[in-house]
PDB file of C-alpha atoms and ligand atoms in Angstrom:
ATOM      1  CA  MET A   1      16.888 -30.269  23.996  1.00  0.00           C
ATOM      2  CA  ARG A   2      15.574 -28.436  26.974  1.00  0.00           C
ATOM      3  CA  GLN A   3      17.221 -29.496  30.102  1.00  0.00           C
ATOM      4  CA  PRO A   4      14.572 -29.396  33.266  1.00  0.00           C
ATOM      5  CA  ALA A   5      16.228 -27.990  36.524  1.00  0.00           C
ATOM      6  CA  GLY A   6      17.135 -30.609  39.037  1.00  0.00           C
ATOM      7  CA  ARG A   7      18.400 -34.073  38.691  1.00  0.00           C
ATOM      8  CA  PRO A   8      19.980 -35.123  35.401  1.00  0.00           C
ATOM      9  CA  ILE A   9      17.645 -37.091  33.074  1.00  0.00           C
ATOM     10  CA  ALA A  10      19.045 -39.193  30.252  1.00  0.00           C
ATOM     11  CA  ILE A  11      17.904 -41.760  27.371  1.00  0.00           C
ATOM     12  CA  ALA A  12      19.734 -43.983  24.985  1.00  0.00           C
ATOM     13  CA  LEU A  13      18.327 -46.558  22.560  1.00  0.00           C
ATOM     14  CA  HIS A  14      19.292 -49.234  19.899  1.00  0.00           C
ATOM     15  CA  GLY A  15      17.593 -50.361  16.968  1.00  0.00           C
ATOM     16  CA  GLY A  16      19.982 -53.656  16.812  1.00  0.00           C
ATOM     17  CA  CYS A  17      23.407 -54.450  15.682  1.00  0.00           C
ATOM     18  CA  GLY A  18      22.459 -56.154  12.531  1.00  0.00           C
ATOM     19  CA  VAL A  19      23.083 -53.224  10.227  1.00  0.00           C
ATOM     20  CA  MET A  20      23.745 -53.581   6.599  1.00  0.00           C
ATOM     21  CA  SER A  21      26.734 -52.085   4.983  1.00  0.00           C
ATOM     22  CA  ARG A  22      26.016 -48.375   4.382  1.00  0.00           C
ATOM     23  CA  ASN A  23      26.200 -48.989   0.478  1.00  0.00           C
ATOM     24  CA  ASP A  24      23.455 -51.571   0.637  1.00  0.00           C
ATOM     25  CA  LEU A  25      20.787 -49.029   1.405  1.00  0.00           C
ATOM     26  CA  PRO A  26      20.326 -45.649  -0.212  1.00  0.00           C
ATOM     27  CA  ALA A  27      21.514 -42.508   1.945  1.00  0.00           C
ATOM     28  CA  ALA A  28      17.594 -41.903   2.184  1.00  0.00           C
ATOM     29  CA  ASP A  29      16.880 -44.893   4.496  1.00  0.00           C
ATOM     30  CA  TRP A  30      19.484 -44.373   6.643  1.00  0.00           C
ATOM     31  CA  ALA A  31      18.420 -40.835   7.136  1.00  0.00           C
ATOM     32  CA  LEU A  32      14.861 -42.403   7.875  1.00  0.00           C
ATOM     33  CA  ALA A  33      15.806 -44.705  10.279  1.00  0.00           C
ATOM     34  CA  GLU A  34      17.833 -42.112  12.117  1.00  0.00           C
ATOM     35  CA  GLU A  35      14.912 -39.790  12.144  1.00  0.00           C
ATOM     36  CA  VAL A  36      12.530 -42.488  13.635  1.00  0.00           C
ATOM     37  CA  MET A  37      15.528 -42.879  16.398  1.00  0.00           C
ATOM     38  CA  ARG A  38      15.221 -39.183  17.297  1.00  0.00           C
ATOM     39  CA  THR A  39      11.197 -39.260  17.373  1.00  0.00           C
ATOM     40  CA  ALA A  40      11.820 -42.093  19.717  1.00  0.00           C
ATOM     41  CA  LEU A  41      14.442 -40.372  21.861  1.00  0.00           C
ATOM     42  CA  ARG A  42      12.238 -36.902  21.899  1.00  0.00           C
ATOM     43  CA  ARG A  43       9.178 -38.834  23.150  1.00  0.00           C
ATOM     44  CA  GLY A  44      10.935 -40.663  25.915  1.00  0.00           C
ATOM     45  CA  TRP A  45      12.988 -37.336  26.638  1.00  0.00           C
ATOM     46  CA  ASP A  46       9.825 -35.441  26.873  1.00  0.00           C
ATOM     47  CA  LEU A  47       8.340 -37.670  29.288  1.00  0.00           C
ATOM     48  CA  LEU A  48      11.250 -37.623  31.669  1.00  0.00           C
ATOM     49  CA  ALA A  49      11.552 -33.464  31.373  1.00  0.00           C
ATOM     50  CA  GLU A  50       7.759 -33.462  32.382  1.00  0.00           C
ATOM     51  CA  GLY A  51       8.870 -35.529  35.742  1.00  0.00           C
ATOM     52  CA  ALA A  52       7.676 -39.155  34.423  1.00  0.00           C
ATOM     53  CA  ALA A  53       9.263 -42.438  35.421  1.00  0.00           C
ATOM     54  CA  ALA A  54      11.936 -43.923  33.353  1.00  0.00           C
ATOM     55  CA  VAL A  55       9.845 -46.952  33.035  1.00  0.00           C
ATOM     56  CA  ASP A  56       7.092 -44.851  31.052  1.00  0.00           C
ATOM     57  CA  ALA A  57      10.072 -43.351  28.645  1.00  0.00           C
ATOM     58  CA  VAL A  58      11.625 -46.400  27.463  1.00  0.00           C
ATOM     59  CA  GLU A  59       8.239 -47.889  26.920  1.00  0.00           C
ATOM     60  CA  ALA A  60       7.152 -44.983  24.860  1.00  0.00           C
ATOM     61  CA  ALA A  61      10.491 -44.878  23.086  1.00  0.00           C
ATOM     62  CA  VAL A  62      10.374 -48.609  22.170  1.00  0.00           C
ATOM     63  CA  VAL A  63       6.740 -48.210  20.827  1.00  0.00           C
ATOM     64  CA  VAL A  64       8.019 -45.796  18.469  1.00  0.00           C
ATOM     65  CA  LEU A  65      10.473 -48.132  17.151  1.00  0.00           C
ATOM     66  CA  GLU A  66       8.185 -51.065  17.096  1.00  0.00           C
ATOM     67  CA  ASP A  67       5.876 -49.066  14.825  1.00  0.00           C
ATOM     68  CA  SER A  68       8.686 -48.319  12.066  1.00  0.00           C
ATOM     69  CA  PRO A  69       9.462 -50.574   9.256  1.00  0.00           C
ATOM     70  CA  HIS A  70      13.173 -50.131   9.976  1.00  0.00           C
ATOM     71  CA  PHE A  71      13.714 -52.335  12.709  1.00  0.00           C
ATOM     72  CA  ASN A  72      13.106 -55.908  13.792  1.00  0.00           C
ATOM     73  CA  ALA A  73      10.275 -55.379  16.482  1.00  0.00           C
ATOM     74  CA  GLY A  74       6.933 -54.824  16.212  1.00  0.00           C
ATOM     75  CA  HIS A  75       5.846 -53.648  12.275  1.00  0.00           C
ATOM     76  CA  GLY A  76       9.001 -54.875  10.352  1.00  0.00           C
ATOM     77  CA  ALA A  77       9.849 -57.884  12.625  1.00  0.00           C
ATOM     78  CA  ALA A  78      11.690 -60.948  11.227  1.00  0.00           C
ATOM     79  CA  LEU A  79       9.964 -64.038  10.156  1.00  0.00           C
ATOM     80  CA  ASN A  80      10.658 -67.650  11.667  1.00  0.00           C
ATOM     81  CA  ARG A  81      11.220 -70.567   9.836  1.00  0.00           C
ATOM     82  CA  GLU A  82       7.400 -71.240   9.263  1.00  0.00           C
ATOM     83  CA  GLY A  83       6.854 -67.623   7.988  1.00  0.00           C
ATOM     84  CA  VAL A  84       5.274 -66.877  11.101  1.00  0.00           C
ATOM     85  CA  HIS A  85       6.300 -63.723  13.765  1.00  0.00           C
ATOM     86  CA  GLU A  86       6.621 -64.514  17.093  1.00  0.00           C
ATOM     87  CA  LEU A  87       7.836 -61.383  19.023  1.00  0.00           C
ATOM     88  CA  ASP A  88       9.409 -61.109  22.320  1.00  0.00           C
ATOM     89  CA  ALA A  89       9.844 -58.131  24.804  1.00  0.00           C
ATOM     90  CA  ALA A  90      10.634 -57.401  28.242  1.00  0.00           C
ATOM     91  CA  ILE A  91      10.567 -53.949  30.555  1.00  0.00           C
ATOM     92  CA  MET A  92      12.171 -53.720  33.920  1.00  0.00           C
ATOM     93  CA  ASP A  93      12.027 -50.854  36.420  1.00  0.00           C
ATOM     94  CA  GLY A  94      15.166 -50.209  38.176  1.00  0.00           C
ATOM     95  CA  SER A  95      13.384 -48.567  41.380  1.00  0.00           C
ATOM     96  CA  THR A  96      11.460 -51.668  42.423  1.00  0.00           C
ATOM     97  CA  GLY A  97      13.036 -54.397  40.607  1.00  0.00           C
ATOM     98  CA  ALA A  98       9.759 -55.205  39.109  1.00  0.00           C
ATOM     99  CA  ALA A  99       9.532 -56.712  35.476  1.00  0.00           C
ATOM    100  CA  GLY A 100       7.219 -57.885  32.892  1.00  0.00           C
ATOM    101  CA  ALA A 101       7.921 -59.878  29.355  1.00  0.00           C
ATOM    102  CA  VAL A 102       6.398 -61.887  26.702  1.00  0.00           C
ATOM    103  CA  CYS A 103       7.760 -64.223  24.420  1.00  0.00           C
ATOM    104  CA  SER A 104       6.269 -65.917  21.376  1.00  0.00           C
ATOM    105  CA  ALA A 105       3.772 -63.345  20.926  1.00  0.00           C
ATOM    106  CA  ARG A 106       1.683 -63.321  17.883  1.00  0.00           C
ATOM    107  CA  THR A 107      -0.987 -60.817  17.736  1.00  0.00           C
ATOM    108  CA  ILE A 108      -0.081 -58.104  19.825  1.00  0.00           C
ATOM    109  CA  ARG A 109       0.819 -54.624  17.884  1.00  0.00           C
ATOM    110  CA  ASN A 110       3.334 -53.363  20.510  1.00  0.00           C
ATOM    111  CA  PRO A 111       4.955 -56.378  22.571  1.00  0.00           C
ATOM    112  CA  VAL A 112       6.508 -53.769  24.913  1.00  0.00           C
ATOM    113  CA  GLN A 113       2.978 -52.404  26.071  1.00  0.00           C
ATOM    114  CA  ALA A 114       2.194 -56.102  26.798  1.00  0.00           C
ATOM    115  CA  ALA A 115       5.274 -56.554  29.009  1.00  0.00           C
ATOM    116  CA  ARG A 116       4.550 -53.214  30.520  1.00  0.00           C
ATOM    117  CA  ALA A 117       0.816 -54.541  31.460  1.00  0.00           C
ATOM    118  CA  VAL A 118       2.443 -57.900  32.681  1.00  0.00           C
ATOM    119  CA  LEU A 119       4.651 -56.018  34.996  1.00  0.00           C
ATOM    120  CA  ARG A 120       1.831 -53.883  36.277  1.00  0.00           C
ATOM    121  CA  HIS A 121      -0.413 -56.952  36.726  1.00  0.00           C
ATOM    122  CA  GLY A 122       2.238 -58.274  39.058  1.00  0.00           C
ATOM    123  CA  GLU A 123       1.579 -61.871  38.995  1.00  0.00           C
ATOM    124  CA  ALA A 124       3.716 -63.945  36.436  1.00  0.00           C
ATOM    125  CA  LEU A 125       6.640 -62.140  35.054  1.00  0.00           C
ATOM    126  CA  LEU A 126       6.905 -63.841  31.459  1.00  0.00           C
ATOM    127  CA  LEU A 127       3.727 -64.931  29.565  1.00  0.00           C
ATOM    128  CA  ALA A 128       4.289 -67.072  26.385  1.00  0.00           C
ATOM    129  CA  GLY A 129       2.619 -67.716  23.167  1.00  0.00           C
ATOM    130  CA  SER A 130      -1.216 -67.579  22.800  1.00  0.00           C
ATOM    131  CA  ALA A 131      -1.670 -67.146  26.558  1.00  0.00           C
ATOM    132  CA  ALA A 132       0.495 -63.918  26.374  1.00  0.00           C
ATOM    133  CA  ASP A 133      -1.862 -62.890  23.144  1.00  0.00           C
ATOM    134  CA  ARG A 134      -4.778 -63.181  25.210  1.00  0.00           C
ATOM    135  CA  PHE A 135      -3.621 -61.322  28.402  1.00  0.00           C
ATOM    136  CA  ALA A 136      -2.733 -58.427  26.027  1.00  0.00           C
ATOM    137  CA  ALA A 137      -6.270 -58.305  24.236  1.00  0.00           C
ATOM    138  CA  SER A 138      -7.772 -58.824  28.065  1.00  0.00           C
ATOM    139  CA  VAL A 139      -5.961 -55.578  29.216  1.00  0.00           C
ATOM    140  CA  GLY A 140      -7.208 -53.697  26.276  1.00  0.00           C
ATOM    141  CA  LEU A 141      -4.171 -53.657  24.040  1.00  0.00           C
ATOM    142  CA  PRO A 142      -4.802 -53.468  20.130  1.00  0.00           C
ATOM    143  CA  PRO A 143      -4.364 -56.780  18.627  1.00  0.00           C
ATOM    144  CA  ALA A 144      -2.688 -56.904  15.122  1.00  0.00           C
ATOM    145  CA  PRO A 145      -3.078 -59.679  12.417  1.00  0.00           C
ATOM    146  CA  GLN A 146       0.320 -61.260  11.317  1.00  0.00           C
ATOM    147  CA  GLU A 147       0.637 -59.314   7.832  1.00  0.00           C
ATOM    148  CA  TYR A 148       0.798 -56.116   9.977  1.00  0.00           C
ATOM    149  CA  PHE A 149       4.339 -57.205  11.108  1.00  0.00           C
ATOM    150  CA  THR A 150       5.325 -58.196   7.562  1.00  0.00           C
ATOM    151  CA  THR A 151       7.452 -56.285   5.361  1.00  0.00           C
ATOM    152  CA  GLU A 152       8.972 -56.954   1.938  1.00  0.00           C
ATOM    153  CA  ARG A 153      12.318 -56.568   3.038  1.00  0.00           C
ATOM    154  CA  ARG A 154      11.726 -59.551   5.889  1.00  0.00           C
ATOM    155  CA  LEU A 155      10.062 -61.635   3.456  1.00  0.00           C
ATOM    156  CA  ALA A 156      12.991 -61.590   0.958  1.00  0.00           C
ATOM    157  CA  ALA A 157      15.566 -62.000   4.133  1.00  0.00           C
ATOM    158  CA  LEU A 158      13.490 -65.136   4.982  1.00  0.00           C
ATOM    159  CA  ARG A 159      13.751 -66.508   1.444  1.00  0.00           C
ATOM    160  CA  THR A 160      17.533 -65.708   0.971  1.00  0.00           C
ATOM    161  CA  MET A 161      17.990 -67.317   4.926  1.00  0.00           C
ATOM    162  CA  GLN A 162      16.120 -70.417   3.752  1.00  0.00           C
ATOM    163  CA  ALA A 163      18.284 -70.650   0.521  1.00  0.00           C
ATOM    164  CA  ARG A 164      21.194 -70.193   2.488  1.00  0.00           C
ATOM    165  CA  ARG A 165      20.430 -73.034   4.837  1.00  0.00           C
ATOM    166  CA  SER A 166      19.586 -75.612   1.978  1.00  0.00           C
ATOM    167  CA  ALA A 167      22.899 -74.599   0.635  1.00  0.00           C
ATOM    168  CA  GLY A 168      24.568 -75.106   3.987  1.00  0.00           C
ATOM    169  CA  THR A 169      25.749 -71.471   3.667  1.00  0.00           C
ATOM    170  CA  GLN A 170      24.116 -69.816   6.770  1.00  0.00           C
ATOM    171  CA  ALA A 171      27.159 -68.763   8.337  1.00  0.00           C
ATOM    172  CA  THR A 172      28.274 -66.469   5.694  1.00  0.00           C
ATOM    173  CA  ALA A 173      25.024 -64.561   6.109  1.00  0.00           C
ATOM    174  CA  SER A 174      25.470 -61.097   7.151  1.00  0.00           C
ATOM    175  CA  GLU A 175      24.404 -59.618  10.440  1.00  0.00           C
ATOM    176  CA  GLN A 176      21.429 -57.598   8.679  1.00  0.00           C
ATOM    177  CA  GLU A 177      20.298 -60.921   6.992  1.00  0.00           C
ATOM    178  CA  LYS A 178      19.869 -62.598  10.452  1.00  0.00           C
ATOM    179  CA  HIS A 179      18.717 -60.511  13.357  1.00  0.00           C
ATOM    180  CA  GLY A 180      17.870 -57.009  14.992  1.00  0.00           C
ATOM    181  CA  THR A 181      16.103 -55.632  17.985  1.00  0.00           C
ATOM    182  CA  VAL A 182      15.161 -52.386  19.625  1.00  0.00           C
ATOM    183  CA  GLY A 183      15.819 -51.307  23.128  1.00  0.00           C
ATOM    184  CA  ALA A 184      16.173 -48.336  25.378  1.00  0.00           C
ATOM    185  CA  VAL A 185      17.304 -47.393  28.686  1.00  0.00           C
ATOM    186  CA  ALA A 186      16.692 -44.292  30.649  1.00  0.00           C
ATOM    187  CA  LEU A 187      17.296 -42.267  34.032  1.00  0.00           C
ATOM    188  CA  ASP A 188      14.164 -40.010  35.190  1.00  0.00           C
ATOM    189  CA  SER A 189      14.605 -37.048  37.499  1.00  0.00           C
ATOM    190  CA  ALA A 190      13.981 -39.005  40.611  1.00  0.00           C
ATOM    191  CA  GLY A 191      16.915 -40.918  39.914  1.00  0.00           C
ATOM    192  CA  HIS A 192      15.424 -44.201  38.635  1.00  0.00           C
ATOM    193  CA  LEU A 193      16.591 -46.302  35.805  1.00  0.00           C
ATOM    194  CA  ALA A 194      14.526 -48.683  33.378  1.00  0.00           C
ATOM    195  CA  ALA A 195      15.266 -50.722  30.584  1.00  0.00           C
ATOM    196  CA  ALA A 196      13.138 -52.060  27.644  1.00  0.00           C
ATOM    197  CA  THR A 197      13.802 -54.592  24.728  1.00  0.00           C
ATOM    198  CA  SER A 198      11.817 -55.469  21.998  1.00  0.00           C
ATOM    199  CA  THR A 199      12.331 -58.099  18.999  1.00  0.00           C
ATOM    200  CA  GLY A 200      11.289 -60.506  16.366  1.00  0.00           C
ATOM    201  CA  GLY A 201      14.481 -62.595  16.984  1.00  0.00           C
ATOM    202  CA  TYR A 202      16.363 -63.662  13.827  1.00  0.00           C
ATOM    203  CA  THR A 203      15.032 -64.543  10.335  1.00  0.00           C
ATOM    204  CA  ASP A 204      14.439 -68.390   9.925  1.00  0.00           C
ATOM    205  CA  LYS A 205      14.652 -68.913  13.631  1.00  0.00           C
ATOM    206  CA  PRO A 206      13.036 -72.257  14.441  1.00  0.00           C
ATOM    207  CA  ALA A 207       9.153 -72.004  15.547  1.00  0.00           C
ATOM    208  CA  GLY A 208       9.012 -71.638  19.283  1.00  0.00           C
ATOM    209  CA  ARG A 209      12.438 -70.076  19.798  1.00  0.00           C
ATOM    210  CA  VAL A 210      12.902 -67.507  22.383  1.00  0.00           C
ATOM    211  CA  GLY A 211      15.946 -65.220  22.713  1.00  0.00           C
ATOM    212  CA  ASP A 212      17.540 -63.052  25.364  1.00  0.00           C
ATOM    213  CA  SER A 213      15.142 -60.221  24.704  1.00  0.00           C
ATOM    214  CA  PRO A 214      12.435 -61.238  27.239  1.00  0.00           C
ATOM    215  CA  LEU A 215      14.854 -62.767  29.743  1.00  0.00           C
ATOM    216  CA  ILE A 216      15.269 -60.203  32.600  1.00  0.00           C
ATOM    217  CA  GLY A 217      19.314 -60.593  33.110  1.00  0.00           C
ATOM    218  CA  ALA A 218      20.252 -61.931  29.702  1.00  0.00           C
ATOM    219  CA  GLY A 219      18.864 -59.152  27.227  1.00  0.00           C
ATOM    220  CA  THR A 220      17.071 -56.775  29.431  1.00  0.00           C
ATOM    221  CA  PHE A 221      18.061 -55.466  33.063  1.00  0.00           C
ATOM    222  CA  ALA A 222      17.882 -52.465  35.273  1.00  0.00           C
ATOM    223  CA  ARG A 223      18.877 -51.717  39.074  1.00  0.00           C
ATOM    224  CA  ASP A 224      18.660 -48.289  40.619  1.00  0.00           C
ATOM    225  CA  GLY A 225      22.344 -46.837  41.711  1.00  0.00           C
ATOM    226  CA  VAL A 226      24.049 -49.538  39.402  1.00  0.00           C
ATOM    227  CA  CYS A 227      22.680 -49.424  35.649  1.00  0.00           C
ATOM    228  CA  ALA A 228      20.063 -50.333  32.720  1.00  0.00           C
ATOM    229  CA  VAL A 229      20.875 -52.160  30.001  1.00  0.00           C
ATOM    230  CA  SER A 230      19.259 -53.545  26.515  1.00  0.00           C
ATOM    231  CA  CYS A 231      21.052 -55.816  24.366  1.00  0.00           C
ATOM    232  CA  THR A 232      21.031 -57.122  20.889  1.00  0.00           C
ATOM    233  CA  GLY A 233      22.944 -59.999  19.048  1.00  0.00           C
ATOM    234  CA  ALA A 234      22.824 -63.728  18.819  1.00  0.00           C
ATOM    235  CA  GLY A 235      20.473 -64.180  22.097  1.00  0.00           C
ATOM    236  CA  GLU A 236      21.625 -67.607  22.732  1.00  0.00           C
ATOM    237  CA  PHE A 237      24.970 -66.601  23.756  1.00  0.00           C
ATOM    238  CA  PHE A 238      23.366 -63.437  25.612  1.00  0.00           C
ATOM    239  CA  ILE A 239      21.589 -66.137  27.743  1.00  0.00           C
ATOM    240  CA  ARG A 240      24.555 -68.500  28.322  1.00  0.00           C
ATOM    241  CA  HIS A 241      26.407 -65.396  29.921  1.00  0.00           C
ATOM    242  CA  VAL A 242      23.599 -63.467  31.291  1.00  0.00           C
ATOM    243  CA  ALA A 243      24.651 -60.407  29.513  1.00  0.00           C
ATOM    244  CA  ALA A 244      22.884 -57.682  31.014  1.00  0.00           C
ATOM    245  CA  TYR A 245      22.669 -58.754  34.540  1.00  0.00           C
ATOM    246  CA  GLY A 246      26.455 -59.550  34.239  1.00  0.00           C
ATOM    247  CA  ILE A 247      27.406 -56.057  33.278  1.00  0.00           C
ATOM    248  CA  ALA A 248      25.332 -55.036  36.505  1.00  0.00           C
ATOM    249  CA  ALA A 249      27.059 -57.482  38.626  1.00  0.00           C
ATOM    250  CA  ARG A 250      30.749 -56.037  37.405  1.00  0.00           C
ATOM    251  CA  VAL A 251      29.608 -52.723  38.007  1.00  0.00           C
ATOM    252  CA  GLN A 252      27.875 -53.162  41.712  1.00  0.00           C
ATOM    253  CA  HIS A 253      30.202 -55.989  42.834  1.00  0.00           C
ATOM    254  CA  LEU A 254      33.923 -55.010  41.230  1.00  0.00           C
ATOM    255  CA  GLY A 255      33.201 -51.098  40.992  1.00  0.00           C
ATOM    256  CA  GLU A 256      33.802 -50.966  37.466  1.00  0.00           C
ATOM    257  CA  THR A 257      32.313 -48.424  35.328  1.00  0.00           C
ATOM    258  CA  VAL A 258      29.440 -49.245  33.295  1.00  0.00           C
ATOM    259  CA  ALA A 259      31.610 -48.315  30.128  1.00  0.00           C
ATOM    260  CA  VAL A 260      34.264 -50.817  31.126  1.00  0.00           C
ATOM    261  CA  ALA A 261      31.880 -53.488  32.257  1.00  0.00           C
ATOM    262  CA  ALA A 262      29.794 -53.574  29.225  1.00  0.00           C
ATOM    263  CA  GLN A 263      33.132 -53.342  26.916  1.00  0.00           C
ATOM    264  CA  TYR A 264      34.178 -56.466  28.799  1.00  0.00           C
ATOM    265  CA  MET A 265      31.118 -58.286  28.004  1.00  0.00           C
ATOM    266  CA  ILE A 266      31.239 -57.535  24.352  1.00  0.00           C
ATOM    267  CA  GLU A 267      34.856 -58.100  23.689  1.00  0.00           C
ATOM    268  CA  THR A 268      35.919 -60.642  26.260  1.00  0.00           C
ATOM    269  CA  GLU A 269      32.769 -62.893  26.857  1.00  0.00           C
ATOM    270  CA  LEU A 270      30.722 -62.481  23.787  1.00  0.00           C
ATOM    271  CA  SER A 271      33.040 -61.606  20.722  1.00  0.00           C
ATOM    272  CA  PRO A 272      34.945 -64.815  20.970  1.00  0.00           C
ATOM    273  CA  HIS A 273      32.018 -66.883  20.030  1.00  0.00           C
ATOM    274  CA  ARG A 274      32.050 -64.908  16.860  1.00  0.00           C
ATOM    275  CA  ILE A 275      28.882 -63.604  17.002  1.00  0.00           C
ATOM    276  CA  GLY A 276      27.322 -60.106  16.588  1.00  0.00           C
ATOM    277  CA  ALA A 277      26.839 -58.284  19.606  1.00  0.00           C
ATOM    278  CA  GLY A 278      25.941 -54.847  20.980  1.00  0.00           C
ATOM    279  CA  LEU A 279      23.860 -52.945  23.765  1.00  0.00           C
ATOM    280  CA  VAL A 280      23.043 -49.732  25.312  1.00  0.00           C
ATOM    281  CA  ALA A 281      23.736 -49.025  28.813  1.00  0.00           C
ATOM    282  CA  LEU A 282      23.110 -46.102  31.090  1.00  0.00           C
ATOM    283  CA  ASP A 283      24.855 -45.544  34.539  1.00  0.00           C
ATOM    284  CA  ALA A 284      23.253 -43.869  37.742  1.00  0.00           C
ATOM    285  CA  GLN A 285      24.584 -40.515  36.463  1.00  0.00           C
ATOM    286  CA  GLY A 286      23.085 -40.819  32.965  1.00  0.00           C
ATOM    287  CA  GLN A 287      26.526 -41.724  31.035  1.00  0.00           C
ATOM    288  CA  VAL A 288      25.712 -43.586  28.125  1.00  0.00           C
ATOM    289  CA  SER A 289      28.066 -46.663  26.705  1.00  0.00           C
ATOM    290  CA  ALA A 290      27.219 -48.459  23.595  1.00  0.00           C
ATOM    291  CA  PRO A 291      29.908 -50.940  22.367  1.00  0.00           C
ATOM    292  CA  PHE A 292      28.857 -53.278  19.178  1.00  0.00           C
ATOM    293  CA  ASN A 293      31.297 -55.556  17.342  1.00  0.00           C
ATOM    294  CA  THR A 294      29.599 -55.296  14.040  1.00  0.00           C
ATOM    295  CA  GLU A 295      29.740 -53.175  11.212  1.00  0.00           C
ATOM    296  CA  GLY A 296      27.118 -51.040  12.704  1.00  0.00           C
ATOM    297  CA  MET A 297      24.530 -50.693  15.530  1.00  0.00           C
ATOM    298  CA  PHE A 298      21.473 -48.619  15.168  1.00  0.00           C
ATOM    299  CA  ARG A 299      22.048 -46.372  18.147  1.00  0.00           C
ATOM    300  CA  GLY A 300      20.997 -42.752  20.060  1.00  0.00           C
ATOM    301  CA  TRP A 301      20.874 -41.034  22.831  1.00  0.00           C
ATOM    302  CA  ILE A 302      20.179 -37.773  24.884  1.00  0.00           C
ATOM    303  CA  THR A 303      22.472 -36.985  27.722  1.00  0.00           C
ATOM    304  CA  PRO A 304      22.090 -34.969  30.670  1.00  0.00           C
ATOM    305  CA  ASP A 305      23.150 -31.936  29.118  1.00  0.00           C
ATOM    306  CA  GLY A 306      20.785 -32.137  26.518  1.00  0.00           C
ATOM    307  CA  THR A 307      22.644 -33.293  23.563  1.00  0.00           C
ATOM    308  CA  ILE A 308      20.758 -35.692  20.901  1.00  0.00           C
ATOM    309  CA  PHE A 309      23.054 -38.171  19.073  1.00  0.00           C
ATOM    310  CA  THR A 310      22.445 -40.757  16.599  1.00  0.00           C
ATOM    311  CA  ALA A 311      24.434 -43.050  14.276  1.00  0.00           C
ATOM    312  CA  THR A 312      23.984 -46.024  12.291  1.00  0.00           C
ATOM    313  CA  HIS A 313      27.650 -47.220  11.356  1.00  0.00           C
ATOM    314  CA  ARG A 314      30.902 -46.835  13.032  1.00  0.00           C
TER     315      ARG A 314
HETATM  316  N1  LIG B   1      18.862 -60.499  20.515  1.00  0.00           N
HETATM  317  C1  LIG B   1      17.804 -60.829  19.601  1.00  0.00           C
HETATM  318  C2  LIG B   1      17.618 -62.050  19.722  1.00  0.00           C
HETATM  319  O1  LIG B   1      18.225 -63.110  19.928  1.00  0.00           O
HETATM  320  C3  LIG B   1      18.312 -60.919  17.990  1.00  0.00           C
HETATM  321  C4  LIG B   1      19.036 -59.527  18.013  1.00  0.00           C
HETATM  322  O2  LIG B   1      19.255 -58.601  18.796  1.00  0.00           O
HETATM  323  O3  LIG B   1      19.457 -59.220  16.773  1.00  0.00           O
HETATM  324  O4  LIG B   1      16.007 -62.496  19.656  1.00  0.00           O
END
C-alpha cells in the first residue's frame, strides 16, 4: 500500500474471536471473509493516507464489516433469545477522549455511525434501545427493518443454541455458535488514535443484555500517546476486568508495551475464566497486537510500512 510522507499511519481490525474450525466452512467462504477485511482495511487506510482523522478511519472500516454477512454486527448479527437483533456499538477518539455509543438498538442499519453521531452530538455518551433508534433516525441515518440483519446462518445458530439450552449443554457450544464482533483501531498522520467496536452480542443472549462493546473502557478504548483497543469475547468478563482500559492503564502507568499488556489481559486476567477472548490494539507508533485464546480470530492490519495482512486461524 502507498505510504504517505510524514508521520506513520496504521489500521488494524478484528471480526471476532468466535471463528469456526477451518473445516466447517468451504475455503471460498474463508477467502470471502478475508476479502471483506481487506476492503475494510483499505477503506480506512485510504482515508488515513488522505490525512483524515483516525476516528473517521475506524468508523469507515467498521461500516464495511457491519455490511458483510460474515461477521456478527449489522447485517449478519446474532439473534437474542426472543429472536430479535439488539445491536451495540461504540467509538472513541483518543485525541479528545470523546466517545459515543449505542446499545440494544434494533433499527439502525450501521450502529457504528449512530455511535459516531452520539459522539458528535456531545451530550449523552451512551444511548439505549428505542431512544438510540430514534436518535439515529433524527440525525438522518438510514434505518433498517429487523429482517435486514437476519441471515440463515444466525437463524440456525439460534436454533442450535436454544436446543443446547433445553438439553443443558450450552457449555459445549463452539465459540462460533456463541458470539462474534467487529472492531477497528487506527493511528492517523497527526499521531491521533481511535477505536470502534460493533456487535450483535451472542446468540440466544437474554433480551436487553448489553455486552462490553458499547462500554468505554470495557470493550473499546483509545487514548493518544498510549493505545487504542477493540475487544471481542464473552463481554461480561471484559466488563468485569475493564479490559480495554486495563490494557491502556498498564501501558500508561506501568510502562509496559501494548503487546505485553494485551497479552497479560488475555492470558492472565481473562483466560482463567475459560472464555473466548481476543482483541486488536495499536500503540502510538502504529505497532499492532492481536492476541486471542480461541481457535481463530478474524483479524487484519496495515502497518506503517504499508504491509497488508489478514488471517482467520492461528
Ligand atoms: N464481546 C461481544 C459481547 O459480549 C461478543 C463477542 O465479541 O464475541 O457482546
